[in-house]
Coordinates of C-alpha atoms in Angstrom, one line a residue:
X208 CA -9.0 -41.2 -7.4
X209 CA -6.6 -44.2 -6.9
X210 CA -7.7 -47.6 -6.6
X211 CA -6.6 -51.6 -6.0
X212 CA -7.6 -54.4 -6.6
X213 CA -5.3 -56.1 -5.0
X214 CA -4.8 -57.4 -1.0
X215 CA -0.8 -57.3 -1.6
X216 CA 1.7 -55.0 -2.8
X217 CA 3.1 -55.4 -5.5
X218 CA 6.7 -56.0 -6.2
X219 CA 7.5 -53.3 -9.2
X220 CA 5.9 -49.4 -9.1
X221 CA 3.2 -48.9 -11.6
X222 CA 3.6 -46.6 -14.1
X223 CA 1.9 -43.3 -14.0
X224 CA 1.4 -41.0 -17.0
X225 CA 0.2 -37.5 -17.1
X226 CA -1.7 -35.4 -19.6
X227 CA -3.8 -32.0 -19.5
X228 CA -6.0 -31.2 -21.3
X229 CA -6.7 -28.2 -23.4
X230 CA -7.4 -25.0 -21.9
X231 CA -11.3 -23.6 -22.8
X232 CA -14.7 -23.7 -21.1
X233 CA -15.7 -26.2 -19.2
X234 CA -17.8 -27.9 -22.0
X235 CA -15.0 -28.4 -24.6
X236 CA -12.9 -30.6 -21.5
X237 CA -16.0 -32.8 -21.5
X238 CA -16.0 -33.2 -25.3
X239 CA -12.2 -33.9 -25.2
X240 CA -12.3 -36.4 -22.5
X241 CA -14.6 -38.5 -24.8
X242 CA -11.8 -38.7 -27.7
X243 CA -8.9 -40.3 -25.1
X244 CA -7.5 -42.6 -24.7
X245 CA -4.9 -44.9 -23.1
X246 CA -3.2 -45.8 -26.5
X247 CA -3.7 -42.4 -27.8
X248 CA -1.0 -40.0 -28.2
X249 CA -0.6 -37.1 -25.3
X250 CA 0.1 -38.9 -22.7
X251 CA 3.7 -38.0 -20.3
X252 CA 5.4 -40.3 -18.3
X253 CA 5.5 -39.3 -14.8
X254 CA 8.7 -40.1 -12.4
X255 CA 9.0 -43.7 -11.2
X256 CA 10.1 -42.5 -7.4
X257 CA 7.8 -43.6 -5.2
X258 CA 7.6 -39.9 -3.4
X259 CA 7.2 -38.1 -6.8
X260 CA 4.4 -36.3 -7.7
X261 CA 2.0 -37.4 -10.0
X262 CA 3.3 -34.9 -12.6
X263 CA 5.5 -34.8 -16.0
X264 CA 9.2 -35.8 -15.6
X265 CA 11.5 -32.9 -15.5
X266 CA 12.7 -32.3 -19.3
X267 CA 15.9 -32.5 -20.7
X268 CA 17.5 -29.2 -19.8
X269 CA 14.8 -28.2 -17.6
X270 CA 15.6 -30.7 -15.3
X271 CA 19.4 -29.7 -15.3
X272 CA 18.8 -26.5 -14.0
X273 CA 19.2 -26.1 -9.8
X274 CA 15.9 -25.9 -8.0
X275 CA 15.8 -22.4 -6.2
X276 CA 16.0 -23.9 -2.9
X277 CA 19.1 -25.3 -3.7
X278 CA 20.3 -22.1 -4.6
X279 CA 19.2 -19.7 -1.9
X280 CA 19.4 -22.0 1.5
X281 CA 17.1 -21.7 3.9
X282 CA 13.4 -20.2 3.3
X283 CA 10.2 -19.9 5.1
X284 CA 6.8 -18.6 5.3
X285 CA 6.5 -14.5 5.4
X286 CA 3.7 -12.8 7.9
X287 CA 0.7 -14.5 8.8
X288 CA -1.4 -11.6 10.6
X289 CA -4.3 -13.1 11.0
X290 CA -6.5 -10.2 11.2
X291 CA -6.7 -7.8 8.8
X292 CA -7.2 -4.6 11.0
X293 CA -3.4 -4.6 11.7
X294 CA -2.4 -4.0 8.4
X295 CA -3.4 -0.7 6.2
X296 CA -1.9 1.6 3.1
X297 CA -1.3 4.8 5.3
X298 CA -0.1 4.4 9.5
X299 CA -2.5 6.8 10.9
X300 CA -5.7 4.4 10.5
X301 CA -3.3 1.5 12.2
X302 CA -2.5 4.0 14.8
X303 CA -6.0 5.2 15.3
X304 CA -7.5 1.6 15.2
X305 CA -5.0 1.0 18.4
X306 CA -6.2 3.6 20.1
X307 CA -9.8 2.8 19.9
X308 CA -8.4 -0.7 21.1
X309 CA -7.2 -0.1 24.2
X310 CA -9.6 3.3 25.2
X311 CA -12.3 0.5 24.9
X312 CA -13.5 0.5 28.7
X313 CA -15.3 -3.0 28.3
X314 CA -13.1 -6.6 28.2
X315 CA -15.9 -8.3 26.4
X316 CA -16.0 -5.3 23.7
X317 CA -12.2 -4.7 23.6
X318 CA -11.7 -8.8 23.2
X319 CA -14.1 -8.7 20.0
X320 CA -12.4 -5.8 18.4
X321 CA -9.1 -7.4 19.1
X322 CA -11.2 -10.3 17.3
X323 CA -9.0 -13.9 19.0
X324 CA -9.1 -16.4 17.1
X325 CA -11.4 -19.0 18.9
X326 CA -9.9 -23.0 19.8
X327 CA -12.9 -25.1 21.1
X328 CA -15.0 -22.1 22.5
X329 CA -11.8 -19.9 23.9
X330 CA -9.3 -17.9 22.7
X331 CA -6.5 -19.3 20.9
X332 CA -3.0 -18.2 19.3
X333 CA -3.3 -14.3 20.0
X334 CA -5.8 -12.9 22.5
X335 CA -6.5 -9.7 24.1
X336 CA -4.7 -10.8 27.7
X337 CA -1.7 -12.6 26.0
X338 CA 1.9 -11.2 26.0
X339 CA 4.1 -10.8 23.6
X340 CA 7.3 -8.9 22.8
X341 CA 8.1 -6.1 20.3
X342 CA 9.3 -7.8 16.8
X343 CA 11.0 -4.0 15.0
X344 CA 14.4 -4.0 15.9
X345 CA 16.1 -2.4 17.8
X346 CA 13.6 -2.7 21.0
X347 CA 12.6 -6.1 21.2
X348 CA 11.8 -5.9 25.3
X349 CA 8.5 -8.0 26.7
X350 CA 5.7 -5.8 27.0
X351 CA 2.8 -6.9 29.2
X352 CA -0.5 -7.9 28.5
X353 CA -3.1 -5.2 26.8
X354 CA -5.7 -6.5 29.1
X355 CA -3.1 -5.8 31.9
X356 CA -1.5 -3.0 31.2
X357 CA -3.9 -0.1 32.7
X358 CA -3.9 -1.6 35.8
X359 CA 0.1 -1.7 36.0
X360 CA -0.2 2.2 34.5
X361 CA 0.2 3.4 38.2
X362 CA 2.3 0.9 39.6
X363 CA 5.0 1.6 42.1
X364 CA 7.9 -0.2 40.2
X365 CA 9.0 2.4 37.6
X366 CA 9.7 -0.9 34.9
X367 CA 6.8 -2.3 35.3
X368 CA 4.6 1.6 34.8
X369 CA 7.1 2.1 31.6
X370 CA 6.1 -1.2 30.4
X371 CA 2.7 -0.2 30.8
X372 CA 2.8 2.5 28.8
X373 CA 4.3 1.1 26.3
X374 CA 1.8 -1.5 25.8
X375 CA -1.3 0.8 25.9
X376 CA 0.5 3.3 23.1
X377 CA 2.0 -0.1 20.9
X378 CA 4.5 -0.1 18.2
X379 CA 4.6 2.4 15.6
X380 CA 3.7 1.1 12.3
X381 CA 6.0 -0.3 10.2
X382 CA 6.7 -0.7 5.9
X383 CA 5.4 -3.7 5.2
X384 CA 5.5 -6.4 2.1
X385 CA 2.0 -6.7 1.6
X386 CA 1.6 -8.2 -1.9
X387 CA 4.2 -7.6 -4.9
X388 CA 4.6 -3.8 -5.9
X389 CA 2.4 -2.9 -2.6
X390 CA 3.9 -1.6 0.2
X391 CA 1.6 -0.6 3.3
X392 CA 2.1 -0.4 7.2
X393 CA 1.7 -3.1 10.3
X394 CA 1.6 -3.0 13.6
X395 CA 4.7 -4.8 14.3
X396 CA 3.7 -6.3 18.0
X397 CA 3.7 -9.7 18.3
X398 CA 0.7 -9.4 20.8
X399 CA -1.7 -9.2 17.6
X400 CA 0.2 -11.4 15.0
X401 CA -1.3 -14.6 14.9
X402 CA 2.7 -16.2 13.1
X403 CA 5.1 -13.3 12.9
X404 CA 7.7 -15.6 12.1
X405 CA 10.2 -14.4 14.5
X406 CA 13.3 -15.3 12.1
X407 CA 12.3 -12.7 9.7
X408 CA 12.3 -9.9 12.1
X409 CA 15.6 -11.2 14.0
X410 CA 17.1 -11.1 10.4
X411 CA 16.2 -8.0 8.9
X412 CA 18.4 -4.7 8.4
X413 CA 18.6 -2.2 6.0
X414 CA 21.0 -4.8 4.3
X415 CA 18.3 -7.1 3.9
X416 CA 16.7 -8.3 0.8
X417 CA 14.1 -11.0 0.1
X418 CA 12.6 -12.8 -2.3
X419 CA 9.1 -14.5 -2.8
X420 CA 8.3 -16.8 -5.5
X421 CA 5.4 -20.0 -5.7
X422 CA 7.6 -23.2 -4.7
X423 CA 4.2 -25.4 -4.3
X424 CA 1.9 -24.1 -7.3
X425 CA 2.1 -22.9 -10.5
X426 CA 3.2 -19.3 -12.0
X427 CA 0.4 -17.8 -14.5
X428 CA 2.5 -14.9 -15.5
X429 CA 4.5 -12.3 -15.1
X430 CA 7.9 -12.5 -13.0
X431 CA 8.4 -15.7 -11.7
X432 CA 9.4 -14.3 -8.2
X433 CA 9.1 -10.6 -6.5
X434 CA 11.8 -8.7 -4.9
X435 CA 10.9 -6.9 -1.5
X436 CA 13.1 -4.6 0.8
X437 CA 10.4 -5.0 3.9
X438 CA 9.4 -8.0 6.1
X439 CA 6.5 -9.4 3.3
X440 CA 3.5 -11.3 4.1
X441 CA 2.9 -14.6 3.6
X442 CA 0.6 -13.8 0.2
X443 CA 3.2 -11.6 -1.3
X444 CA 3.8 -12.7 -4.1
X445 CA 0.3 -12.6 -5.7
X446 CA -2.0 -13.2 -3.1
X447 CA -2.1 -17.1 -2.4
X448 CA 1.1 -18.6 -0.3
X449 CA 4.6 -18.1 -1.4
X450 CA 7.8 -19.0 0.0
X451 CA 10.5 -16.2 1.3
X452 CA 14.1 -16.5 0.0
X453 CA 16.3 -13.8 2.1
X454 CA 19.4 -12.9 0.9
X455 CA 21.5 -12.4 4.5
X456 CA 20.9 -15.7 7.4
X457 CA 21.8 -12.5 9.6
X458 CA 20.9 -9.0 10.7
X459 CA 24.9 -8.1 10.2
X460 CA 24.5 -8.9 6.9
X461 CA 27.7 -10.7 7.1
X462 CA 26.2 -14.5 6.9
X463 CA 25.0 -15.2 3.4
X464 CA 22.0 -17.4 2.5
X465 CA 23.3 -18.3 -1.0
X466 CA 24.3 -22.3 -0.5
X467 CA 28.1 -22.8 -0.5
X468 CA 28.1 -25.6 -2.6
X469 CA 27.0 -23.0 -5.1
X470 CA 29.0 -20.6 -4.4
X471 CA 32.1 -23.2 -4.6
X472 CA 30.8 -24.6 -8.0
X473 CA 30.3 -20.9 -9.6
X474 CA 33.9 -19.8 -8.2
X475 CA 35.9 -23.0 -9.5
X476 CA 33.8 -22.5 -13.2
X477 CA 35.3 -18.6 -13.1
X478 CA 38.4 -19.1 -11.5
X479 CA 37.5 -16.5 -8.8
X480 CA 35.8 -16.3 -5.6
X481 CA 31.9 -15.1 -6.4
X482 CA 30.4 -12.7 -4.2
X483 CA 27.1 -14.4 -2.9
X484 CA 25.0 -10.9 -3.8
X485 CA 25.7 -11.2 -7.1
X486 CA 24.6 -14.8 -7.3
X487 CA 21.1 -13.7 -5.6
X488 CA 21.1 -10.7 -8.2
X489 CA 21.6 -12.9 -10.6
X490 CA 18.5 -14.9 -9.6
X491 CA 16.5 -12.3 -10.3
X492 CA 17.6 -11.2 -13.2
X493 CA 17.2 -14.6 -14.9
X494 CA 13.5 -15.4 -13.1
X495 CA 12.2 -12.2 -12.1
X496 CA 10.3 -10.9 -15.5
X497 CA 7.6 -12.5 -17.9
X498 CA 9.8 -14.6 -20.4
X499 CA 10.8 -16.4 -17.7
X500 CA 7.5 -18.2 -16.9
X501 CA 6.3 -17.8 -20.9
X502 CA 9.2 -19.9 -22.0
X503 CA 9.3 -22.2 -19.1
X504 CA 5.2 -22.9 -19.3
X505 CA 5.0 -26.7 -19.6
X506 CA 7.9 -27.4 -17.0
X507 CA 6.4 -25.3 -14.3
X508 CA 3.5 -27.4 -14.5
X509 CA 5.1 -29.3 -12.2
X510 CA 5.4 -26.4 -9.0
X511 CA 8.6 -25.2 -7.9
X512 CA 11.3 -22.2 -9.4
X513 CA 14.5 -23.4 -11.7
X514 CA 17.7 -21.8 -12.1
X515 CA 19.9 -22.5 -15.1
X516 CA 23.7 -21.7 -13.6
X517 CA 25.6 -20.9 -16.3
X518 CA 29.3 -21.8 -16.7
X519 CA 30.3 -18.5 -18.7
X520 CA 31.8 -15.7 -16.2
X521 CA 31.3 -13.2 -18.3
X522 CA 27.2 -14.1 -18.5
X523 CA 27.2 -13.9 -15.3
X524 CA 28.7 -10.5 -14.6
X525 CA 26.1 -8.8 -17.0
X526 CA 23.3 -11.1 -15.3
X527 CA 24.9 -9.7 -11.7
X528 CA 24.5 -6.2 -13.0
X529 CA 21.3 -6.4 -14.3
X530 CA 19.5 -8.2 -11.5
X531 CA 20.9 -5.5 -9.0
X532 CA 18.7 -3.1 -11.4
X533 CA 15.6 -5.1 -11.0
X534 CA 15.9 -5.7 -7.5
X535 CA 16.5 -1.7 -6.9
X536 CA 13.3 -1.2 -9.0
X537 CA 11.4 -3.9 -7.3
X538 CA 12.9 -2.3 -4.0
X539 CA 11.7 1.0 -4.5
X540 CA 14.9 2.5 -4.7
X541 CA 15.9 1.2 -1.1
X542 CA 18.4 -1.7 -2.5
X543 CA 21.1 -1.0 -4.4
X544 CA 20.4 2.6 -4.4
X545 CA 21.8 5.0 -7.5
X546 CA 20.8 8.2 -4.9
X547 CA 21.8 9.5 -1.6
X548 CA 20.0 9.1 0.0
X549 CA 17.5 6.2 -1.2
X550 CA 14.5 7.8 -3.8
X551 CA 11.8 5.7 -5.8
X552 CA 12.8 5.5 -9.6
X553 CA 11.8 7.8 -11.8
X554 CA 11.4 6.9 -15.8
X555 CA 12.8 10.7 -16.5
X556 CA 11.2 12.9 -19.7
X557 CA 8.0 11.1 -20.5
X558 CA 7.0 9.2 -17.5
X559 CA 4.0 8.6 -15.6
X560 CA 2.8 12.3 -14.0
X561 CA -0.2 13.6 -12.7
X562 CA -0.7 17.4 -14.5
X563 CA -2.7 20.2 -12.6
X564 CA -6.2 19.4 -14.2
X565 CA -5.4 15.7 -13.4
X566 CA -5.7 16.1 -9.3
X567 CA -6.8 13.4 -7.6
X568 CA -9.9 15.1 -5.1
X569 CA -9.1 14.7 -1.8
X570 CA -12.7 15.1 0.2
X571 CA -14.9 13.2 1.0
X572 CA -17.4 13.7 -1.6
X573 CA -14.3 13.0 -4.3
X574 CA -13.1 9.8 -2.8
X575 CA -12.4 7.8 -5.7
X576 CA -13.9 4.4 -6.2
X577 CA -13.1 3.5 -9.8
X578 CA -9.9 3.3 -12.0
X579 CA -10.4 2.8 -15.6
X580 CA -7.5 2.9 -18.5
X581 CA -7.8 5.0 -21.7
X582 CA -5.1 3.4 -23.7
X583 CA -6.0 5.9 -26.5
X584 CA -4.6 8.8 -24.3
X585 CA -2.5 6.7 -22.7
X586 CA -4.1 7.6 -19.2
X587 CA -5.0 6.4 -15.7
X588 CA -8.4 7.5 -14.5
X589 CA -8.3 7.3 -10.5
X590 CA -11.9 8.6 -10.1
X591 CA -12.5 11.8 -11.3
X592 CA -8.9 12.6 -11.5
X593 CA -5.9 10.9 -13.7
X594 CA -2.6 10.3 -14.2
X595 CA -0.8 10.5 -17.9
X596 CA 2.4 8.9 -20.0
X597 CA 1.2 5.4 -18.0
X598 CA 1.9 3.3 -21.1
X599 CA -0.5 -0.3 -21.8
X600 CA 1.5 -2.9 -20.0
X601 CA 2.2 -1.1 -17.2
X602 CA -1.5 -1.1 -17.0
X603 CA -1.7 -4.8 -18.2
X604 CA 1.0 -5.7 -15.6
X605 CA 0.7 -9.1 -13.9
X606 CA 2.0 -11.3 -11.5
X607 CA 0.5 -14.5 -11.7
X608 CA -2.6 -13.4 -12.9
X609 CA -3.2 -10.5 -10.1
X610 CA -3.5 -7.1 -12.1
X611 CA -1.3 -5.2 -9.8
X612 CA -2.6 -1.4 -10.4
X613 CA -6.4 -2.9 -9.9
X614 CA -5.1 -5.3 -6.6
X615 CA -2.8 -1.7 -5.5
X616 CA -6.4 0.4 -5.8
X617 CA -9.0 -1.8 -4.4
X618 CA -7.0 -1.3 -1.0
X619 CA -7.0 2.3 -1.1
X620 CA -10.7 3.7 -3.0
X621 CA -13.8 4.4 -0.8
X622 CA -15.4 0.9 -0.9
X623 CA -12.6 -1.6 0.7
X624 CA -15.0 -4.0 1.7
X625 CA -14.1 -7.7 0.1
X626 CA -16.6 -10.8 0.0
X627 CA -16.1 -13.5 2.6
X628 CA -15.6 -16.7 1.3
X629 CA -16.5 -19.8 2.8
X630 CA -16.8 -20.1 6.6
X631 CA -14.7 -16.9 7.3
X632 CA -15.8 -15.2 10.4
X633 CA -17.1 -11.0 9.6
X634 CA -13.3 -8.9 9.9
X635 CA -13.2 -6.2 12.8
X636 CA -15.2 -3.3 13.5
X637 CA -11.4 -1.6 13.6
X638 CA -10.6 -2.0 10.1
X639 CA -13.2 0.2 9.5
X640 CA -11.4 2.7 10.5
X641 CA -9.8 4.5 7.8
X642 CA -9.1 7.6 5.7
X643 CA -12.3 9.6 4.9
X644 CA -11.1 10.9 1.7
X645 CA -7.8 10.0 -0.6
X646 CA -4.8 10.8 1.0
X647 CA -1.9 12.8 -0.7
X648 CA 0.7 10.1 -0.2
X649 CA -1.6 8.0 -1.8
X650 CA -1.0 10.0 -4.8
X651 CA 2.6 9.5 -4.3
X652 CA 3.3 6.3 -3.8
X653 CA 0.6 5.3 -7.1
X654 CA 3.0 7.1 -9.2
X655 CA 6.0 5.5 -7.5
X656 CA 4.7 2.2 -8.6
X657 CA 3.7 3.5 -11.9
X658 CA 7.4 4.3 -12.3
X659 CA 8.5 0.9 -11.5
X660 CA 6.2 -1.1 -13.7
X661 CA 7.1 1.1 -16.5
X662 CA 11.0 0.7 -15.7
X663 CA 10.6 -2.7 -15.1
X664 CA 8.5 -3.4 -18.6
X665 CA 11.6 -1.6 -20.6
X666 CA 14.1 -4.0 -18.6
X667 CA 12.0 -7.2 -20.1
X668 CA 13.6 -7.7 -23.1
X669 CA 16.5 -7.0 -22.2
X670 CA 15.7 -10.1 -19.5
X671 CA 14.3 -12.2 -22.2
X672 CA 17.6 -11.8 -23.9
X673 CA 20.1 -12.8 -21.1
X674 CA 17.9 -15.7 -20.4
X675 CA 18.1 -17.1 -24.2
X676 CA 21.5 -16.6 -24.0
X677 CA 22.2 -18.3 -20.7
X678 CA 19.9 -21.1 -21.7
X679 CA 22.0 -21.1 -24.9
X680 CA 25.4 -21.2 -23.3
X681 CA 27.5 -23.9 -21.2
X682 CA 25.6 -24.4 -18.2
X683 CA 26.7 -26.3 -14.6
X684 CA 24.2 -29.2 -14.2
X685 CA 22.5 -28.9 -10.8
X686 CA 23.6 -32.8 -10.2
X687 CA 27.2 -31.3 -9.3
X688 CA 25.3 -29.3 -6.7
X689 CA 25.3 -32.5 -5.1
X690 CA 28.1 -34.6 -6.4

């Protein structure tokens, strides 16, 4: 809380200093807060700009590195659905839940499933007699209204029935980003997304690759930002906001996002032309792993992704090559592919695999609902079943403090029921619609992720050691980026 005394400005900016205090429980702050004090020691200076957060200075080197928005041009938001029945792990529920959507022969019924978000007693942003248009490239043609649409069914103009149609069946599901290392399905129709975000959709080809990283909070752990080959949601990264950094401005692919004035800056330090890919590989190479938010811990207290540019050509080459491996793991194999055509990675002898007395069941009675780790046998329990070679930190993994094999499950076992919080209002009857059992490609895509984690944790040092060096080397201050 901020207070004045006084009925005038004043002439000169007060100073501000900053200071946290000690991680613990609850009852050790209290006992530290009685030992400060403004003399005392502890205290940082915070920036004297009158728009500046109330947050540490930028240190001496920290502060020279370019802010990833100055990097990477433009970015946005990803997907906000807003309603969780049009997202799902396998396409057949999303398909199913459409169906029971528009077979429902009551408006009142088939408006709550649809579930509208209310303005002031009425519908708001998406409703169940709205229209909307087809985001999934290549069709993008306006459908009609889903409240409309059966009566236009038998209409005499041919356009108008085929439009019909194609609103009552809806688009098929899509790959979706849905948080970092978990790729499920939406219904890519416009109709039901409360903020597609149009530009994303308009943009994306099987050229396309995007980024998601915290620009207005702080990174716990892990990677500081996520590589995804699919349009991702707005929580991506690890569940709570996130900004989208793509690497194409284009569905072509041939209008790069990666800001000229870097591109110039990087090609007169080498003395050739830089190809923008490898500056957005290079990106994630350097902030795309653990080390990245360990060793940069006290800066990041004040939000918002760093890039230290070095000046050393050959640095960057190896950093190039390496972050086109971490993107192709983060990708799934669909970027940068090493096979043709695309597969997931595979760790080879000694990876993650599910043997014969390992099966996961798949009835009803054997839907899992747990998942445990046995580090002593090095195995993942998925209910009564299990899945061997998964070694501790790919167990362990993080990003920003979201376990990703427990966040990956808890959308797939039996119960997927999570608490509401606050004033949310109950989710649709329609997302109850799902698998009966665990599904086979459920199997699949677990140990595609398995196999990601684990070559992703052997590329971390390797990370860890690019970014010392880099760090160590000549760098290019961002203040040219602007000079």
């Amino acid at each position: 809380m901020l207070a004045s005394r006084s009925r005038e400005p004043g002439k000169n900016a007060a100073r501000v200093r900053y200071r946290a205090l000690a991680k613990g429980r609850r009852e050790q702050k209290f006992e530290e807060l009685k030992t400060i004090t403004l003399a005392g020691g502890g205290w940082s200076d915070c920036p004297s700009d009158p728009r500046a957060p109330f947050l540490p200075e930028l240190r001496e080197g920290w502060g020279a590195f370019a802010p990833l928005d100055a990097v990477i041009g433009d970015c946005g938001s990803g997907v906000m659905p807003g309603r969780t029945w049009i997202i799902a792990p396998d396409e057949v529920s999303l398909k199913q839940r459409w169906k029971r959507l528009v077979e429902e022969p009551k408006a009142d019924k088939r408006a709550m499933l649809f579930q509208p978000h209310m303005r002031d007693g009425k519908p708001g942003d998406r409703h169940i007699g709205k229209s909307g248009k087809a985001l999934w490239w290549p069709q993008r043609e306006v459908l009609t209204a889903v409240e409309d649409a059966p009566k236009q069914v038998d209409h005499e103009d041919q356009k108008l029935r085929l439009l019909a149609r194609r609103a009552l069946a809806g688009e098929a599901p899509v790959r979706y980003g849905f948080r970092s290392f978990d790729r499920q399905y939406i219904l890519p129709d416009a109709r039901v997304i409360n903020q597609p975000n149009p530009g994303l959709w308009d943009n994306y080809s099987e050229q396309q690759i995007l980024l998601t990283a915290p620009m207005d909070r702080t990174p716990k752990n892990g990677p500081g930002l996520s590589a995804v080959a699919a349009i991702p949601d707005l929580h991506h990264y690890a569940g709570r906001g996130g900004r989208v950094f793509a690497l194409w401005r284009n569905a072509a692919a041939t209008e790069s996002n990666i800001s000229p004035a870097v591109i110039a800056l990087l090609s007169k330090a080498f003395g050739a032309p830089v190809d923008p890919v490898d500056i957005f590989a290079y990106v994630a190479a350097l902030l795309a792993h653990p080390a990245y938010t360990a060793s940069f811990a006290e800066d990041l207290v004040r939000p918002g992704l760093r890039v230290p540019l070095t000046a050393d050509a050959a640095l960057f080459a190896e950093a190039a090559k390496l972050g086109r491996e971490v993107i192709r793991l983060h990708t799934f194999g669909e970027r940068f592919a090493t096979e043709d055509p695309p597969r997931p990675p595979r760790v080879g002898e000694g990876g993650p695999t599910q043997p014969k007395d390992g099966a996961i069941p798949s009835t009803p009675e054997g839907f899992p609902d747990t998942l445990e780790y046995d580090a002593a046998k090095r195995r993942l329990l998925v209910g009564t079943g299990f899945i061997d070679n998964v070694p501790p930190a790919v167990w362990a993994y993080e990003v920003s403090g979201k376990q990703v094999l427990r966040q990956w499950f808890s959308y797939r076992r039996k119960n997927r029921e999570r608490p509401l919080i606050g004033d949310k209002r109950p989710p649709s009857p329609l997302g109850d619609i799902q698998p009966d059992r665990w599904l086979p490609e459920y199997t699949s895509e677990l140990i595609n992720v398995l196999n990601v984690l684990a070559l992703l944790v052997e590329l971390e040092p390797k990370q860890a050691d690019l970014l010392k060096r880099v760090c160590d080397g000549p760098l290019i201050p961002a203040s040219k980026l602007t000079a």
